[in-house]
DNA sequence: AATGAATGAGACTTCATTCAT
DNA sequence: AATGAATGAAGTCTCATTCAT
């Protein structure tokens, strides 16, 4: 499914702590496919290979389970992302290229786009989660972008524009691509790499000094 | 045996004409706030000032009501949009500026952004609606953008890039802004006009010949 | 549909008093097909060619309508039957033959068998109607049979048996044939005339003196 | 958000085994008294001493529950009946006496007469059940009667009549008696044994050779 | 007299949650 | 720790009945 291995998954439960992860995995699948309300705790249980009661041993309610799913997937991703960016070297153009590429990969290309859609769909009912998501993912991601752009300006590579105040501009196409993949990919398949290249070409040309 | 009824309010009123629109208005509000599942037909009725039964006089089911809402709001908007673009004159830069501005205004700035969010949230359960939305809104909007960019290239105003194949790049920030307005505006208010100006500045500079 | 003509049935309502009969006709059809609960007042109205409201001008409630249907069909039939028997002449065998044949014709062969089934099906909910039906149809019919048998015994044509106390024995096959026609005729078509002949053959042979 | 539940009664009891039979018992009572539509699943639950939800644990819908009731009562009865007849010895008169008596006992005298009435009342809505009932009860019962009569003729005990083609004649009074018990017993109590003796007296005298 | 849009009580059914085992 | 039968609140939808026109 994803690279994040969960060692103790099979019937014979070789590792107890895998149980909770199995449930979260199954829950992500169900919530992604059906949405919060339409997802059935029973189906999550069946998919996770446990009984319905067991889910309530690990999570107080369906709402807590949902929150668990979001947190479970966001935290490691953000950590990874920050890690990657911290160790980057080279030109600012290379840096921002790597950052935007990372956004496409993580946001639109991985399982995380399901989380994004769930946030859009169920956000109004989970304000705590929106807070968490905003602070952990959005704000941090945008801050990184802003700083990189400011660095480019400081180094004389980029024009001075209002972009540092609106880094959403840079994020937007990737977010939209994530949504597209979920809703419209059967109508018109989207090539994420090509989209990224096109987007970045316009962006960098619009940013660089003449 | 059934419904012994109280002498009650105003029965049998002779079909006030706006009835169906009142219901669709109320339904948009409820669906936007709560989502399809969590919205209660009862609450829609209360908000529309009619009884629960009346809603089923106009719509076969909650699902048809939802579809009615989406169609009700999309069709006139798309018609307006096409109208506006058809009568435009001036440079290609002016034209694309007007188009992108229109997208920000309509998609992110108006009530239609609720429809956009509903499509993202409930799309997987309403494939017919997704088809309709894709063909009526997305495809048509992207085609217009593509043609304008191609026109700019043909006239020698724009560089030849892959952008005509990925007009999603242009749409993306507006879509994301719409989502932001719904989810994060309480965390960080978004100035749509300023965002547009910043976005367009980068875009047009990235597009124009050196 | 049946011989009982209703002169004023068409749109132009040439005869006002036909309205109520139209409704009762339609109601019998609906109640027969669906049963009391499953029958819709709306459908009765549609079938009668009037609006739903009109039905409530003639009948206080769905229950009164049902009662109206039963009374409407029973009274004339019973009157006819008594008329016929009153004027009969000839041997007691001929008389009882005519009576039993009449029962087959009216009970199993005509529209009245639908009424019979409705009484069986809905009787427990309409005790008043059951009373009425018992006194008007059952009791009177059985009394006639009893007297005829007693007459046969008195005249020396029939053996002295307990049959006058159990005239239900004579009625039974006709009642069952009526039910059969409704439930099982598609499985195995029933020839009412042949059944009558067979039944009567056994009956008269069992009754007559050796 | 849903079912905040009270600490309540006895949850999660480990599948008392008679559960399904308890429900079918209660359902027969309710359906018999009220009919299919007027019977409330809630009342069945109350009578069975379970919650409404539990019924849906055992039966998919109210219709399946109804079918379950009919099948539950018919199958064992038919089996018993066939068993009894298979082991009979003696004259054909004794045999047919036992058979007809059995019909009175089972059809009119036991709980099965409620099933009979339900079939008459609700049959048109449950064609599958009518098929089942016809093949399992009616057809089999009539075939047995027919063979017995034919046997009597072959042995020279009975006259040659059309009766083997119309065994319904023999069944009819018992069926009608069953209906009478339900509808009219409060008006005029029916003595099943006496009725049987009277009926059989006429029948056997009508059948036997002079 | 006739209409039919509107009402709202009430039914079936679902499913999150509990708890005896 | 784990199960899954049982619960019952709550939702969608139906339809007998009403009444302004």
Tab-separated table of C-alpha atoms in Angstrom, chain B residues 23-171:
chain	number	residue	atom	x	y	z
B	23	UNK	CA	-35.747	24.984	-1.088
B	24	UNK	CA	-32.622	24.920	-3.227
B	25	UNK	CA	-31.318	28.020	-1.456
B	26	UNK	CA	-31.893	26.485	1.931
B	27	UNK	CA	-30.402	23.223	0.794
B	28	UNK	CA	-27.215	24.861	-0.427
B	29	UNK	CA	-26.785	26.446	2.975
B	30	UNK	CA	-27.328	23.189	4.824
B	31	UNK	CA	-25.216	21.056	2.525
B	32	UNK	CA	-22.418	23.624	2.573
B	33	UNK	CA	-22.336	23.777	6.327
B	34	UNK	CA	-22.774	20.126	7.149
B	35	UNK	CA	-22.043	18.063	4.053
B	36	UNK	CA	-24.435	15.717	2.329
B	37	UNK	CA	-24.818	13.108	5.055
B	38	UNK	CA	-24.852	15.338	8.077
B	39	UNK	CA	-27.359	17.742	6.526
B	40	UNK	CA	-30.897	17.003	7.673
B	41	UNK	CA	-33.813	17.248	5.303
B	42	UNK	CA	-35.734	18.541	8.254
B	43	UNK	CA	-33.361	21.435	8.679
B	44	UNK	CA	-33.526	22.271	5.004
B	45	UNK	CA	-37.303	22.378	5.326
B	46	UNK	CA	-37.181	24.568	8.393
B	47	UNK	CA	-34.754	26.951	6.747
B	48	UNK	CA	-36.873	27.127	3.603
B	49	UNK	CA	-39.967	27.721	5.700
B	50	UNK	CA	-41.794	24.669	4.427
B	51	UNK	CA	-42.631	21.285	5.861
B	52	UNK	CA	-40.564	18.190	5.350
B	53	UNK	CA	-43.159	16.678	3.062
B	54	UNK	CA	-43.065	19.648	0.739
B	55	UNK	CA	-39.454	18.993	-0.121
B	56	UNK	CA	-40.424	15.560	-1.355
B	57	UNK	CA	-43.065	17.198	-3.501
B	58	UNK	CA	-40.299	18.847	-5.475
B	59	UNK	CA	-37.451	16.366	-5.182
B	60	UNK	CA	-37.612	12.603	-5.220
B	61	UNK	CA	-34.938	12.079	-2.621
B	62	UNK	CA	-32.198	13.764	-0.666
B	63	UNK	CA	-29.798	12.803	-3.429
B	64	UNK	CA	-31.908	14.438	-6.113
B	65	UNK	CA	-32.138	17.515	-3.937
B	66	UNK	CA	-28.377	17.639	-3.728
B	67	UNK	CA	-28.060	17.310	-7.458
B	68	UNK	CA	-30.640	20.018	-7.874
B	69	UNK	CA	-28.551	22.331	-5.747
B	70	UNK	CA	-25.426	21.805	-7.782
B	71	UNK	CA	-27.170	22.218	-11.110
B	72	UNK	CA	-29.094	25.236	-9.908
B	73	UNK	CA	-25.916	27.156	-9.166
B	74	UNK	CA	-23.636	25.978	-11.880
B	75	UNK	CA	-25.690	26.574	-14.962
B	76	UNK	CA	-26.320	30.317	-14.669
B	77	UNK	CA	-22.750	30.957	-13.581
B	78	UNK	CA	-21.267	29.191	-16.533
B	79	UNK	CA	-23.628	30.990	-18.884
B	80	UNK	CA	-22.613	34.366	-17.431
B	81	UNK	CA	-18.959	33.519	-17.686
B	82	UNK	CA	-19.110	32.548	-21.318
B	83	UNK	CA	-21.094	35.636	-22.091
B	84	UNK	CA	-18.495	37.886	-20.558
B	85	UNK	CA	-15.611	36.288	-22.381
B	86	UNK	CA	-17.356	36.302	-25.725
B	87	UNK	CA	-17.514	40.077	-25.829
B	88	UNK	CA	-13.983	40.872	-24.829
B	89	UNK	CA	-11.685	43.099	-26.925
B	90	UNK	CA	-8.119	44.288	-26.512
B	91	UNK	CA	-4.696	42.681	-26.033
B	92	UNK	CA	-4.328	39.012	-25.131
B	93	UNK	CA	-2.796	40.074	-21.856
B	94	UNK	CA	-5.909	42.065	-21.068
B	95	UNK	CA	-8.025	39.148	-22.110
B	96	UNK	CA	-6.310	36.571	-19.943
B	97	UNK	CA	-6.242	39.057	-17.099
B	98	UNK	CA	-10.006	39.385	-17.340
B	99	UNK	CA	-10.410	35.634	-17.521
B	100	UNK	CA	-8.271	34.811	-14.540
B	101	UNK	CA	-9.853	37.622	-12.595
B	102	UNK	CA	-13.236	36.222	-13.473
B	103	UNK	CA	-12.197	32.835	-12.203
B	104	UNK	CA	-11.118	34.311	-8.885
B	105	UNK	CA	-14.326	36.256	-8.597
B	106	UNK	CA	-16.646	33.440	-9.484
B	107	UNK	CA	-14.857	30.420	-8.121
B	108	UNK	CA	-13.365	31.763	-4.951
B	109	UNK	CA	-15.346	34.895	-4.349
B	110	UNK	CA	-18.944	33.876	-4.711
B	111	UNK	CA	-21.339	31.356	-3.343
B	112	UNK	CA	-20.075	29.012	-5.995
B	113	UNK	CA	-17.069	28.106	-3.904
B	114	UNK	CA	-19.425	26.185	-1.668
B	115	UNK	CA	-20.445	24.187	-4.685
B	116	UNK	CA	-16.809	23.545	-5.463
B	117	UNK	CA	-16.213	22.239	-1.983
B	118	UNK	CA	-19.298	20.053	-2.154
B	119	UNK	CA	-18.059	18.562	-5.392
B	120	UNK	CA	-14.736	17.740	-3.780
B	121	UNK	CA	-16.367	16.381	-0.671
B	122	UNK	CA	-19.246	14.393	-2.140
B	123	UNK	CA	-18.065	13.811	-5.681
B	124	UNK	CA	-17.200	10.145	-5.251
B	125	UNK	CA	-20.777	9.451	-4.275
B	126	UNK	CA	-22.278	11.402	-7.175
B	127	UNK	CA	-20.422	10.300	-10.282
B	128	UNK	CA	-23.123	11.713	-12.528
B	129	UNK	CA	-22.689	15.110	-10.956
B	130	UNK	CA	-18.933	14.902	-11.302
B	131	UNK	CA	-19.393	14.182	-14.989
B	132	UNK	CA	-21.732	17.118	-15.302
B	133	UNK	CA	-19.442	19.421	-13.360
B	134	UNK	CA	-16.399	18.314	-15.283
B	135	UNK	CA	-17.981	18.906	-18.653
B	136	UNK	CA	-19.858	22.046	-17.809
B	137	UNK	CA	-17.412	23.910	-15.620
B	138	UNK	CA	-13.945	22.429	-15.670
B	139	UNK	CA	-13.575	21.414	-19.259
B	140	UNK	CA	-15.148	24.545	-20.643
B	141	UNK	CA	-13.137	26.814	-18.372
B	142	UNK	CA	-9.872	25.111	-19.209
B	143	UNK	CA	-10.586	25.146	-22.910
B	144	UNK	CA	-11.118	28.888	-22.797
B	145	UNK	CA	-7.841	29.387	-20.967
B	146	UNK	CA	-5.986	27.131	-23.372
B	147	UNK	CA	-7.263	29.006	-26.391
B	148	UNK	CA	-6.352	32.350	-24.950
B	149	UNK	CA	-2.802	31.220	-24.234
B	150	UNK	CA	-2.488	29.768	-27.714
B	151	UNK	CA	-3.756	33.043	-29.103
B	152	UNK	CA	-1.073	34.900	-27.151
B	153	UNK	CA	1.583	32.627	-28.552
B	154	UNK	CA	0.251	32.985	-32.079
B	155	UNK	CA	0.270	36.751	-31.783
B	156	UNK	CA	3.848	36.666	-30.539
B	157	UNK	CA	2.943	38.053	-27.111
B	158	UNK	CA	3.732	34.863	-25.192
B	159	UNK	CA	6.568	32.396	-25.164
B	160	UNK	CA	5.861	28.931	-26.535
B	161	UNK	CA	5.512	26.721	-23.485
B	162	UNK	CA	3.602	23.571	-22.506
B	163	UNK	CA	1.089	25.738	-20.671
B	164	UNK	CA	-1.733	25.255	-23.167
B	165	UNK	CA	-1.632	21.565	-22.285
B	166	UNK	CA	-1.748	22.320	-18.561
B	167	UNK	CA	-4.112	25.241	-18.041
B	168	UNK	CA	-4.767	23.713	-14.653
B	169	UNK	CA	-1.640	25.583	-13.639
B	170	UNK	CA	-3.492	28.855	-14.120
B	171	UNK	CA	-6.656	27.697	-12.411
